[in-house]
Structure formats: C-alpha cells, structure tokens
CSV table of C-alpha atoms in Angstrom, one decimal:
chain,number,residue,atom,x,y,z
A,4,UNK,CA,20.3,22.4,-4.3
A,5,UNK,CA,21.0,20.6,-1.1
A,6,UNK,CA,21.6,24.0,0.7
A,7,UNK,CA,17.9,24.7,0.0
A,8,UNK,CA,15.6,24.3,2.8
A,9,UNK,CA,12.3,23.9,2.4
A,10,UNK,CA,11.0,27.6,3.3
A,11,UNK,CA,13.9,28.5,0.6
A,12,UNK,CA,12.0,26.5,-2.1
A,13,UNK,CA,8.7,28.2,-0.9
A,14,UNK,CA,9.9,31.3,-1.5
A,15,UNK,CA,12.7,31.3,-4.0
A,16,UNK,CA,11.3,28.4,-6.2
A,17,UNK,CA,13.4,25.6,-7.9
A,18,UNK,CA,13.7,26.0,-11.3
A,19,UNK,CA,14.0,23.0,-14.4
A,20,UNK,CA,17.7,23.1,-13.9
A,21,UNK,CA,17.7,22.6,-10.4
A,22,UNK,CA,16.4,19.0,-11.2
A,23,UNK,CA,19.4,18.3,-14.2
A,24,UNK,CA,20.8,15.5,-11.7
A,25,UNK,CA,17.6,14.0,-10.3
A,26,UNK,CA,14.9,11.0,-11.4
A,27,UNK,CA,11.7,10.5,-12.2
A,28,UNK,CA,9.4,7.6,-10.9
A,29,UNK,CA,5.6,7.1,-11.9
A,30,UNK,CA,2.8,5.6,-11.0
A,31,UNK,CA,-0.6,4.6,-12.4
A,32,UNK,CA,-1.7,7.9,-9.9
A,33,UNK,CA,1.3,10.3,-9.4
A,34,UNK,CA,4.7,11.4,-10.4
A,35,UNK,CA,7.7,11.4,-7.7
A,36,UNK,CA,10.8,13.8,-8.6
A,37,UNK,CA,14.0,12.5,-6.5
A,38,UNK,CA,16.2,15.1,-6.2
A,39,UNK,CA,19.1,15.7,-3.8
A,40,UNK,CA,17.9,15.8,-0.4
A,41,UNK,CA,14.1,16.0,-1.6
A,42,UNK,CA,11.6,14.0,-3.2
A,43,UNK,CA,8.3,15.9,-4.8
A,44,UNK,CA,5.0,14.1,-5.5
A,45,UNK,CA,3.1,15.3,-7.8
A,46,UNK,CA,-1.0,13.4,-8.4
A,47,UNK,CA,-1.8,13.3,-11.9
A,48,UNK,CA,-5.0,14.2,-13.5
A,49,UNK,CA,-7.0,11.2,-13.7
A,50,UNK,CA,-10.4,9.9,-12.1
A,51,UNK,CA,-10.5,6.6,-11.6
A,52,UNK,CA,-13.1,4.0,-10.1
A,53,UNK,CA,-11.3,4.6,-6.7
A,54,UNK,CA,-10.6,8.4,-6.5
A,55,UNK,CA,-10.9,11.7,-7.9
A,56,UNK,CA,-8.0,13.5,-8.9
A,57,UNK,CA,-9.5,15.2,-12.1
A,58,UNK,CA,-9.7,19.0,-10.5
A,59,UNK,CA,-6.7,21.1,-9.4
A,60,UNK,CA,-8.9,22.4,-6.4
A,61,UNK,CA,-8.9,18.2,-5.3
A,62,UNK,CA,-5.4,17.7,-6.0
A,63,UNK,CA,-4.5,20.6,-3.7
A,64,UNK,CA,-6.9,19.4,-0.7
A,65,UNK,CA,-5.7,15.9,-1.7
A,66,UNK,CA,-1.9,16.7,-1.5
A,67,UNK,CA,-2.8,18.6,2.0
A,68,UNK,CA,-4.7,15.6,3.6
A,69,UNK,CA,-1.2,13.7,2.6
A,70,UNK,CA,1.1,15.7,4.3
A,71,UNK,CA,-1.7,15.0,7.4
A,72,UNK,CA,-2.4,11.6,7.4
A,73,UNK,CA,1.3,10.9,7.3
A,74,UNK,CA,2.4,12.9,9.4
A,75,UNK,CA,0.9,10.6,12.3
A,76,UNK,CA,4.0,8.4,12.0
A,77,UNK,CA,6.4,10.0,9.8
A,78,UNK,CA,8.7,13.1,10.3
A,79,UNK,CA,10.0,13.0,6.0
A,80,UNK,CA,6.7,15.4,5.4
A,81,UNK,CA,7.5,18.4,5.0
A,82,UNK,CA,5.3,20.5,3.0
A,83,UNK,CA,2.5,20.8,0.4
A,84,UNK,CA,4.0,23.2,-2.7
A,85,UNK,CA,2.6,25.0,-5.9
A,86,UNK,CA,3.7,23.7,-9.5
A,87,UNK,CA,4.0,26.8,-11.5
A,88,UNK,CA,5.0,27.8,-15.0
A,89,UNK,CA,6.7,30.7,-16.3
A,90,UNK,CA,7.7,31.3,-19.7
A,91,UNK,CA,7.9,27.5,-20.3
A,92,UNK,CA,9.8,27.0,-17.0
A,93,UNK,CA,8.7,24.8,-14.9
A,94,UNK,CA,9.0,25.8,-11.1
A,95,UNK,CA,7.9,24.3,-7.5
A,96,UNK,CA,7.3,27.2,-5.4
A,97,UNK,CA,8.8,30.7,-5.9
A,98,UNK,CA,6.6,34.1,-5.8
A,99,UNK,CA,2.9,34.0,-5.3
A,100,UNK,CA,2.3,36.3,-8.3
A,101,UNK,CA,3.9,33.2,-10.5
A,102,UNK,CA,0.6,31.1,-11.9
A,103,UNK,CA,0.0,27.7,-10.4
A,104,UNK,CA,-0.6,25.2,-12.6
A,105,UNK,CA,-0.5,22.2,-10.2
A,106,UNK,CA,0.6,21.1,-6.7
A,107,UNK,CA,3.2,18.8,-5.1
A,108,UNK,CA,3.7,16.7,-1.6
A,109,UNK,CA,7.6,17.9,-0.5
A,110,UNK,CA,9.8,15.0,1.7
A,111,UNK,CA,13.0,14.2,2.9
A,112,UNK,CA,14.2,12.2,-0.1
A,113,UNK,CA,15.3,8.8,1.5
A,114,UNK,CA,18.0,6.1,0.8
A,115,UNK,CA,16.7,3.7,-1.6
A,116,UNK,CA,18.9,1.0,-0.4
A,117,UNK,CA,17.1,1.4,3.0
A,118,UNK,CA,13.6,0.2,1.5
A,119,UNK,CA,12.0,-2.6,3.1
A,120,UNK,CA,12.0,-4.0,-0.5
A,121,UNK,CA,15.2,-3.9,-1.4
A,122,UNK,CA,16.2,-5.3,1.4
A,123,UNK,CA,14.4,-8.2,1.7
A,124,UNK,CA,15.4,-9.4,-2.4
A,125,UNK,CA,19.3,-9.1,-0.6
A,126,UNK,CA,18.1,-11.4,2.5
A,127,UNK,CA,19.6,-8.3,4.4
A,128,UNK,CA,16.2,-8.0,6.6
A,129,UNK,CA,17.4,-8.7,10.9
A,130,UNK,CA,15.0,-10.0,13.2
A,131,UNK,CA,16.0,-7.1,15.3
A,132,UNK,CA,14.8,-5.0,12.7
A,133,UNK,CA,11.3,-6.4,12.3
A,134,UNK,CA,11.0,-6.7,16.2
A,135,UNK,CA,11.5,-2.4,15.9
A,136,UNK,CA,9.3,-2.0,13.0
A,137,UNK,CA,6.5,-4.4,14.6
A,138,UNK,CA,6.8,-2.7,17.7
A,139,UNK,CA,6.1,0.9,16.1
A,140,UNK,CA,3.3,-0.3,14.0
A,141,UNK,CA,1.7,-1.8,17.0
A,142,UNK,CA,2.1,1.8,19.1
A,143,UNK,CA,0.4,3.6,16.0
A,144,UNK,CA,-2.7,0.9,16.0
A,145,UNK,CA,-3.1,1.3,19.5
A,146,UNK,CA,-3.4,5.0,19.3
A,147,UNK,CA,-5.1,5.1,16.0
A,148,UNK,CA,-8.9,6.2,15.6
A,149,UNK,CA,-11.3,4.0,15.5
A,150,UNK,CA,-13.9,3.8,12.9
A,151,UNK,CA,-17.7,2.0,12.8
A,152,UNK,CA,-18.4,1.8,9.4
A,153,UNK,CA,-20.6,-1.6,9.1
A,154,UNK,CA,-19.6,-4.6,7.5
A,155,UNK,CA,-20.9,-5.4,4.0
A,156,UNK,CA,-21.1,-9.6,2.5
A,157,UNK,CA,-21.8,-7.6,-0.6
A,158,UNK,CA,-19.0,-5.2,-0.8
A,159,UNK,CA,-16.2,-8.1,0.8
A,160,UNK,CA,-17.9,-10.1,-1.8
A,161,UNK,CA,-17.3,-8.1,-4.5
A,162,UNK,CA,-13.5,-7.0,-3.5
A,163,UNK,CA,-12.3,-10.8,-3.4
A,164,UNK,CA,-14.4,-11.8,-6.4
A,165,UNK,CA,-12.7,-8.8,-9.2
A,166,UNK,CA,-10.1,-11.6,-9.8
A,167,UNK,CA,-12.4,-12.8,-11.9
A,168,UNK,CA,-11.7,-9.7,-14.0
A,169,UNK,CA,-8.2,-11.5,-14.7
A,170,UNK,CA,-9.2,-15.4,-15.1
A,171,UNK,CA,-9.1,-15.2,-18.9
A,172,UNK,CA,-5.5,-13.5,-18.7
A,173,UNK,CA,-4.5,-16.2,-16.2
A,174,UNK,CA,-5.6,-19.1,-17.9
A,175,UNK,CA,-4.2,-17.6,-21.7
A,176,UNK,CA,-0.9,-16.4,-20.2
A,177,UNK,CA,-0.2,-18.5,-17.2
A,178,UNK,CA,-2.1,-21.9,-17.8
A,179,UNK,CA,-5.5,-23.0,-16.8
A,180,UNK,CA,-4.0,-24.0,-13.3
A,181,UNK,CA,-4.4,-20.1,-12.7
A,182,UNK,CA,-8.1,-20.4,-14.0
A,183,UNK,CA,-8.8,-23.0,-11.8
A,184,UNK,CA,-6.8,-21.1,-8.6
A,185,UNK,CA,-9.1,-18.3,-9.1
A,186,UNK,CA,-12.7,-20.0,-9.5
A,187,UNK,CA,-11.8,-22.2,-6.7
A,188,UNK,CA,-10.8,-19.1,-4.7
A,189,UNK,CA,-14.1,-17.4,-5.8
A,190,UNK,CA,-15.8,-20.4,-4.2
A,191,UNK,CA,-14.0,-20.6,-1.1
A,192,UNK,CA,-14.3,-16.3,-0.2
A,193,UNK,CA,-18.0,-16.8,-0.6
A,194,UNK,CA,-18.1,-19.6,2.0
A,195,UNK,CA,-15.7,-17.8,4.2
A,196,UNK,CA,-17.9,-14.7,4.5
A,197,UNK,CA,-21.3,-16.4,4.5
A,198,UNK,CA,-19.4,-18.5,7.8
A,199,UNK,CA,-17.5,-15.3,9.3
A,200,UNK,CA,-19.9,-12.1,8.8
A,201,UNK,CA,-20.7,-12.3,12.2
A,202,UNK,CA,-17.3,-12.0,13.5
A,203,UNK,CA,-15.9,-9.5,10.8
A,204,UNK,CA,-19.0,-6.9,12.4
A,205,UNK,CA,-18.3,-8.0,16.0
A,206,UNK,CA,-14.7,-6.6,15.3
A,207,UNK,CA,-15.7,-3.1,14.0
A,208,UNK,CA,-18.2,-3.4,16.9
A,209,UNK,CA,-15.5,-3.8,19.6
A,210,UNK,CA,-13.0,-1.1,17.7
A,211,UNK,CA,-10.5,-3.3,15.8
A,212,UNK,CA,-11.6,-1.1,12.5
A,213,UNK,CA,-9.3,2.2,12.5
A,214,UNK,CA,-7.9,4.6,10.8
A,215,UNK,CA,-4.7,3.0,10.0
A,216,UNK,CA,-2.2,3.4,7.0
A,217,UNK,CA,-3.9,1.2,4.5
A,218,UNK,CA,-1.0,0.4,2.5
A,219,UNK,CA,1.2,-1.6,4.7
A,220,UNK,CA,3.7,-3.3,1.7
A,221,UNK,CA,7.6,-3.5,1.8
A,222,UNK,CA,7.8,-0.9,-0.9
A,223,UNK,CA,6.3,1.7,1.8
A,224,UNK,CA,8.7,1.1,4.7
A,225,UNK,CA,12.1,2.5,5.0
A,226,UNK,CA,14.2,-0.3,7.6
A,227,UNK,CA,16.3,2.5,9.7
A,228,UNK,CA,17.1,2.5,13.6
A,229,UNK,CA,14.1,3.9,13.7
A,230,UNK,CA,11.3,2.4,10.8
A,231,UNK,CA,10.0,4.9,8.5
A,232,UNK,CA,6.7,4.2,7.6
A,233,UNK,CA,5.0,6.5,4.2
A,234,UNK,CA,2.6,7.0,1.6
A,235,UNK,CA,-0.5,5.8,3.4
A,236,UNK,CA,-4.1,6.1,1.4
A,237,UNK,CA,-5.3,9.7,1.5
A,238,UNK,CA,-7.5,9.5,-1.4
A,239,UNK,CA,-9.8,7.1,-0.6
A,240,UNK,CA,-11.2,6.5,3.4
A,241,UNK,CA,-12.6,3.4,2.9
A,242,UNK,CA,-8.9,2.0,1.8
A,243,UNK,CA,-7.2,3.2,4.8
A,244,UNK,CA,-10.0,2.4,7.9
A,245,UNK,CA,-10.1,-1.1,8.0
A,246,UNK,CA,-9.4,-3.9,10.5
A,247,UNK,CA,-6.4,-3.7,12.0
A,248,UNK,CA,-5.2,-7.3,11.1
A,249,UNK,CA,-6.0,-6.5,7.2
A,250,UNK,CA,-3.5,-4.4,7.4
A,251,UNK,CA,-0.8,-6.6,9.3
A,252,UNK,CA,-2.0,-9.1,6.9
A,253,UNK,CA,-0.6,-6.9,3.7
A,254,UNK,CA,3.1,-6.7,5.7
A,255,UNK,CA,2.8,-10.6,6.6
A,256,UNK,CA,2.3,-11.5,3.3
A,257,UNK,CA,4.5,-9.6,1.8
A,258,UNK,CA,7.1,-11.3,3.5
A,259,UNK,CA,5.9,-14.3,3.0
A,260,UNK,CA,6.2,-13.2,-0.9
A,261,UNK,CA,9.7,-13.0,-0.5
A,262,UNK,CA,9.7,-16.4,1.4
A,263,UNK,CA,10.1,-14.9,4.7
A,264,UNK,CA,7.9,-17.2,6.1
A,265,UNK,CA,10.2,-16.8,9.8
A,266,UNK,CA,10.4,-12.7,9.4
A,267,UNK,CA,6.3,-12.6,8.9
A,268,UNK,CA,6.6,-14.9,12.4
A,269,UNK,CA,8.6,-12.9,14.4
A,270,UNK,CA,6.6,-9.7,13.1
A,271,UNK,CA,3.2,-10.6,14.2
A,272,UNK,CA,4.6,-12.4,17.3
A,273,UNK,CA,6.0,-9.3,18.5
A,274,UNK,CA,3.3,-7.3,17.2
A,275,UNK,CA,0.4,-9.2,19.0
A,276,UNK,CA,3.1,-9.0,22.2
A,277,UNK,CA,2.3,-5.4,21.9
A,278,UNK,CA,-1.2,-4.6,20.8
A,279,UNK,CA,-4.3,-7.6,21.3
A,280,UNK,CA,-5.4,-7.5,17.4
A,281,UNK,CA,-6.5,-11.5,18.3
A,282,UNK,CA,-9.5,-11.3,20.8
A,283,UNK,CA,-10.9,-14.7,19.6
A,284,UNK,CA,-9.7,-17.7,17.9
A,285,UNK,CA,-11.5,-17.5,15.1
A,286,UNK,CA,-9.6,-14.4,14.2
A,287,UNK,CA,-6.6,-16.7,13.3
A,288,UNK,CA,-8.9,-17.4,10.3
A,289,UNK,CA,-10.1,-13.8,9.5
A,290,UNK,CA,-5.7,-13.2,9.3
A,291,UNK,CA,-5.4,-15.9,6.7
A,292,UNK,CA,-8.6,-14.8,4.7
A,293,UNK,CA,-7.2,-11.1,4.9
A,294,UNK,CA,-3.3,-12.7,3.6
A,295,UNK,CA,-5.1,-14.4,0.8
A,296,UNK,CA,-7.3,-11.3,0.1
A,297,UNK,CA,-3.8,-9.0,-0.3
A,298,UNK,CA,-2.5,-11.6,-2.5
A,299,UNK,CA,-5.5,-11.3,-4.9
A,300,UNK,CA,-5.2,-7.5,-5.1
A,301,UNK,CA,-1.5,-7.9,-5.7
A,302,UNK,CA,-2.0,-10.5,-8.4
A,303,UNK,CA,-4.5,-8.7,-10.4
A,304,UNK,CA,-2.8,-5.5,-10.2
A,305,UNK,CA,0.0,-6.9,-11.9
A,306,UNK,CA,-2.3,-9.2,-14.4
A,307,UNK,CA,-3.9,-5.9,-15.3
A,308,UNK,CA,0.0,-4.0,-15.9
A,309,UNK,CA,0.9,-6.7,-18.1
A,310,UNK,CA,-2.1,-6.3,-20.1
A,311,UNK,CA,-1.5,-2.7,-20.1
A,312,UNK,CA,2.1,-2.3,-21.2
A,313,UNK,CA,4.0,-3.4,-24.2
A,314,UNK,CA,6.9,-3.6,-23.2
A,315,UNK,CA,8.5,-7.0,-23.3
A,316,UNK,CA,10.7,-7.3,-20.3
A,317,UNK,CA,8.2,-5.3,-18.1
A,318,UNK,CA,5.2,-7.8,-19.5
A,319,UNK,CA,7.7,-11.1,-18.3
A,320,UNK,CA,7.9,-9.2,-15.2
A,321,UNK,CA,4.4,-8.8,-14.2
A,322,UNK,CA,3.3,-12.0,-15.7
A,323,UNK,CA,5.7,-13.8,-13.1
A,324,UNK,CA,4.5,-11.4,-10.1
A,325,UNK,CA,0.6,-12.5,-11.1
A,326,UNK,CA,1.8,-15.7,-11.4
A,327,UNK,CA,3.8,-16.2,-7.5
A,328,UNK,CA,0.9,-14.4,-6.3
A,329,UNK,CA,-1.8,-16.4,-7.3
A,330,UNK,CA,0.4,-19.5,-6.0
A,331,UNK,CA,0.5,-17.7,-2.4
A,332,UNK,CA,-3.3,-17.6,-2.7
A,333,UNK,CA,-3.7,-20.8,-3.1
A,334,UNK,CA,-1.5,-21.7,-0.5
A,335,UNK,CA,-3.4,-19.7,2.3
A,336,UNK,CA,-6.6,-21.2,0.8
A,337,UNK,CA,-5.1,-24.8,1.4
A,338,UNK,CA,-4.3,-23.7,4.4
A,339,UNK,CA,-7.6,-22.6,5.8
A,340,UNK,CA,-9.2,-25.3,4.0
A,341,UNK,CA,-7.0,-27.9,6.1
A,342,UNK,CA,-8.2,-25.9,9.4
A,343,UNK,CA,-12.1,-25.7,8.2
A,344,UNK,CA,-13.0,-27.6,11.4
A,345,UNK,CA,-11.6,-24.6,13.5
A,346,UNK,CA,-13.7,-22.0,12.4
C-alpha cells in the first residue's frame, strides 16, 4: 500500500485487504482508518443537537468543506474519496461505475508519537517548540476572516450553564464538592457576563471574532519542525468563528491540564508578541472566563462518556478527567474571583 498515491486510490480503489495491517479509531461523530502512509475519515450517520450528518448528500459536502477549511494551515489533506461496495467488499475509491455508499476525508497518516498529547504526558514538550507553534497560530489569526456575528447573554449563558446537565453525576460519582464547584460556577458565569457583555461585543465589533480553527486542544496538534495543526470544526460555523482568545484559551488550558502551567506562559507570551489579541485590560479577564469555559466543556464531555459506557476501566478514566477538570475550573474561578476589583 505505501506505493499508492493518492490519484492511485482514486482510480484503482483499495480494497478490505489492503487495510489487514491498519487501525481503527472512533469517535462519538466519525471513524478514522490508519493505514500505512494514510489515514481515512469517514462521518457517521448521526444528527445530533450540533450537526447534521444524517444524509449522504451532507456527508459528502461536509467531508468537502473539511478538506477546505483545513487546508488553510495544513498540507496532510489530501482528498475527499467515495466508500463503495461491491459484492460485500468494501472499497475507497476505484471505478466510478462502482456504487457509493459513503464518503471519506484522505490525509497523510501522521506519527502518533508526534502528537501534542502524547507528548506533553512524557514532559517531552520544548519551549522552542511552543515558541514555533505559537508563532504559526498567531500568523493564521492574523490572516484569518473576520466574522460579526453579535454577541448573545443568552446563548453564553446557556453554553457555561449545560454543566448543570452533569451536577447530579458529579455529586453521585465524584462527591458533592463537584456539586458545589458547579452551582458556584453557574453563579459566577452569570455575573461575569451581566459585567462583561459590553466588552465581549466591542471585540466582535473591532474584528477579534474570526474564522479560526475552533478546536485548538493538544490532541489536534502534531509538535514537528514545523507544527501541524488538524481537524478544525467544519460542521458547525458557529463552533469555529469565535474570539480569537477563546481559542488560545482551549490550547492554554490544556496545558495547564497537563500542569504546564510555564509552557501555557511561554505560548501566549510569544503569541501576543506576534498578533495584539489583548487590546484592553479587561481582556485579561475575558482569557480566564474563556479557560474556565473550555474546562466546563471538557468536564462534561467526559461526565457524559462515563455515563455512556460500560466499560469499567474506560468509566475510571473519564470519571478522573471530569473530576481534574472541574478542579481546573474552579481554580480559574478563584482566580478571577481574587482579581474582581480589576474588571
């Protein structure tokens, strides 16, 4: 397989057997085959509250505004490809008169070990590194599009405030500190935004809304010479044009996750070196409301896995993510709270 190119696959097809040596990863939305030299994404068939992936006709446009949006900062997409079947074969690409049952995102399969990630859980992260990766994050925000898509109390309100969905899993698996972390967050968002809706709207007004990645985390980076950035949001707009410094915020406290507390310093320091994200000193406060805000998602997304799976090990797992998360929330609420007379 790894003589194939990608015009090869097109037109000859891989076959079942082709894949005999490669993985399978999944997602709550897709499928990602990792074969030898490629990696093939493949959106399942679900609608959820966020997007629609029901149709083949919007998986295809889907998998096409993909290969797009990513394109703008990485060169590992290479192609959007049919999923056909033949005779019980499965097959990506190969003859049009084949029938297509599905479609797939093609990319340059990347080394694992070279994940953001991966790295960080070995401590194998170099300041040199970050400076690089800040640097190219910066360039794409500076060139990015901006958006004016007014700012909403209601919907901010609403985003922060779905923890609640979680507080009875908290306080029945985790302990009714976690309760309490989450109505006393609830409390404090509400405040923020009532205090700050001015500013969050002067900020789309003076173009610090664009259309960025939207999904700035450690598992989406690759740490070469040269960063790799991937799998931005394509299926939802809203996700992906925000402010800029929500989504320096996701990166920043993500490393702060792994207790890289210096790394997330030396990122934004070079970043803001590089592109003026702070116009204002209250901005320092939208940054922290925007950390504690990823944390949230994070910590519900993995309160609502454990409640999904049944699977012992995997249920630890995401009960001791929800759990660190929730602590880093709380922590950035402190925080602000101890800085209230700055705002």
């Amino acid at each position: 397989m790894e003589e194939k190119d990608v015009h090869d696959i097109a037109w000859r097809g891989l076959y079942a057997n082709d894949f005999i040596h490669g993985s399978l990863e999944e997602t709550h939305i897709s499928w990602v085959i990792l074969a030898k030299g490629f990696a093939f994404k493949i959106k399942k068939p679900v609608r959820l509250s966020f997007l629609d992936f029901s149709t083949l006709a919007l998986r295809k446009k889907l998998c096409e505004k993909e290969l797009m949006l990513n394109r703008r900062f990485s060169n590992i997409y290479l192609d959007v490809l049919p999923v056909r079947k033949v005779q019980g074969q499965w097959i990506i690409g190969g003859p049009s008169d084949m029938h297509t049952v599905d479609y797939c995102v093609v990319m340059k399969r990347m080394a694992t070990a070279k994940r953001l990630d991966k790295l960080l859980q070995k401590n194998a992260v170099s300041v040199v590194s970050l400076k690089t990766l800040a640097a190219d994050i910066a360039l794409f925000h500076n060139n990015a599009q901006q958006t004016f898509r007014s700012f909403s109390i209601d919907t901010g309100s609403s985003i922060f405030n779905d923890i609640e969905s979680v507080s009875e899993f908290a306080r029945d698996a985790l302990g009714i500190r976690y309760h309490e972390i989450i109505r006393e967050s609830i409390e404090w968002s509400d405040a923020f935004l009532t205090r700050h809706q001015g500013r969050l709207q002067q900020r789309i007004d003076s173009g610090m809304q664009r259309d960025v990645h939207g999904d700035l985390h450690s598992g989406n980076i690759f740490l070469y010479t040269k960063p790799v950035l991937f799998d931005c949001i394509e299926f939802n707009d809203v996700y992906r044009q925000i402010d800029v410094l929500y989504e320096v915020a996701f990166l920043c406290m993500d490393l702060e996750r792994f207790n890289q507390w210096q790394l997330a310093d030396v990122f934004l320091t070079e970043y803001v070196k590089r592109f003026s994200a702070f116009q204002q000193p209250e901005d320092y406060s939208l940054f922290i409301y925007f950390k504690s805000l990823r944390a949230n998602i994070r910590a519900k997304v993995h309160a609502e896995q454990c409640r999904q799976t049944h699977d012992t090990h995997e249920q630890q797992y995401h009960r001791d993510e929800a759990a660190k998360y929730l602590k880093l929330m709380a922590k950035y609420v402190a925080r602000k709270l101890a800085y209230a007379h700055h705002d």
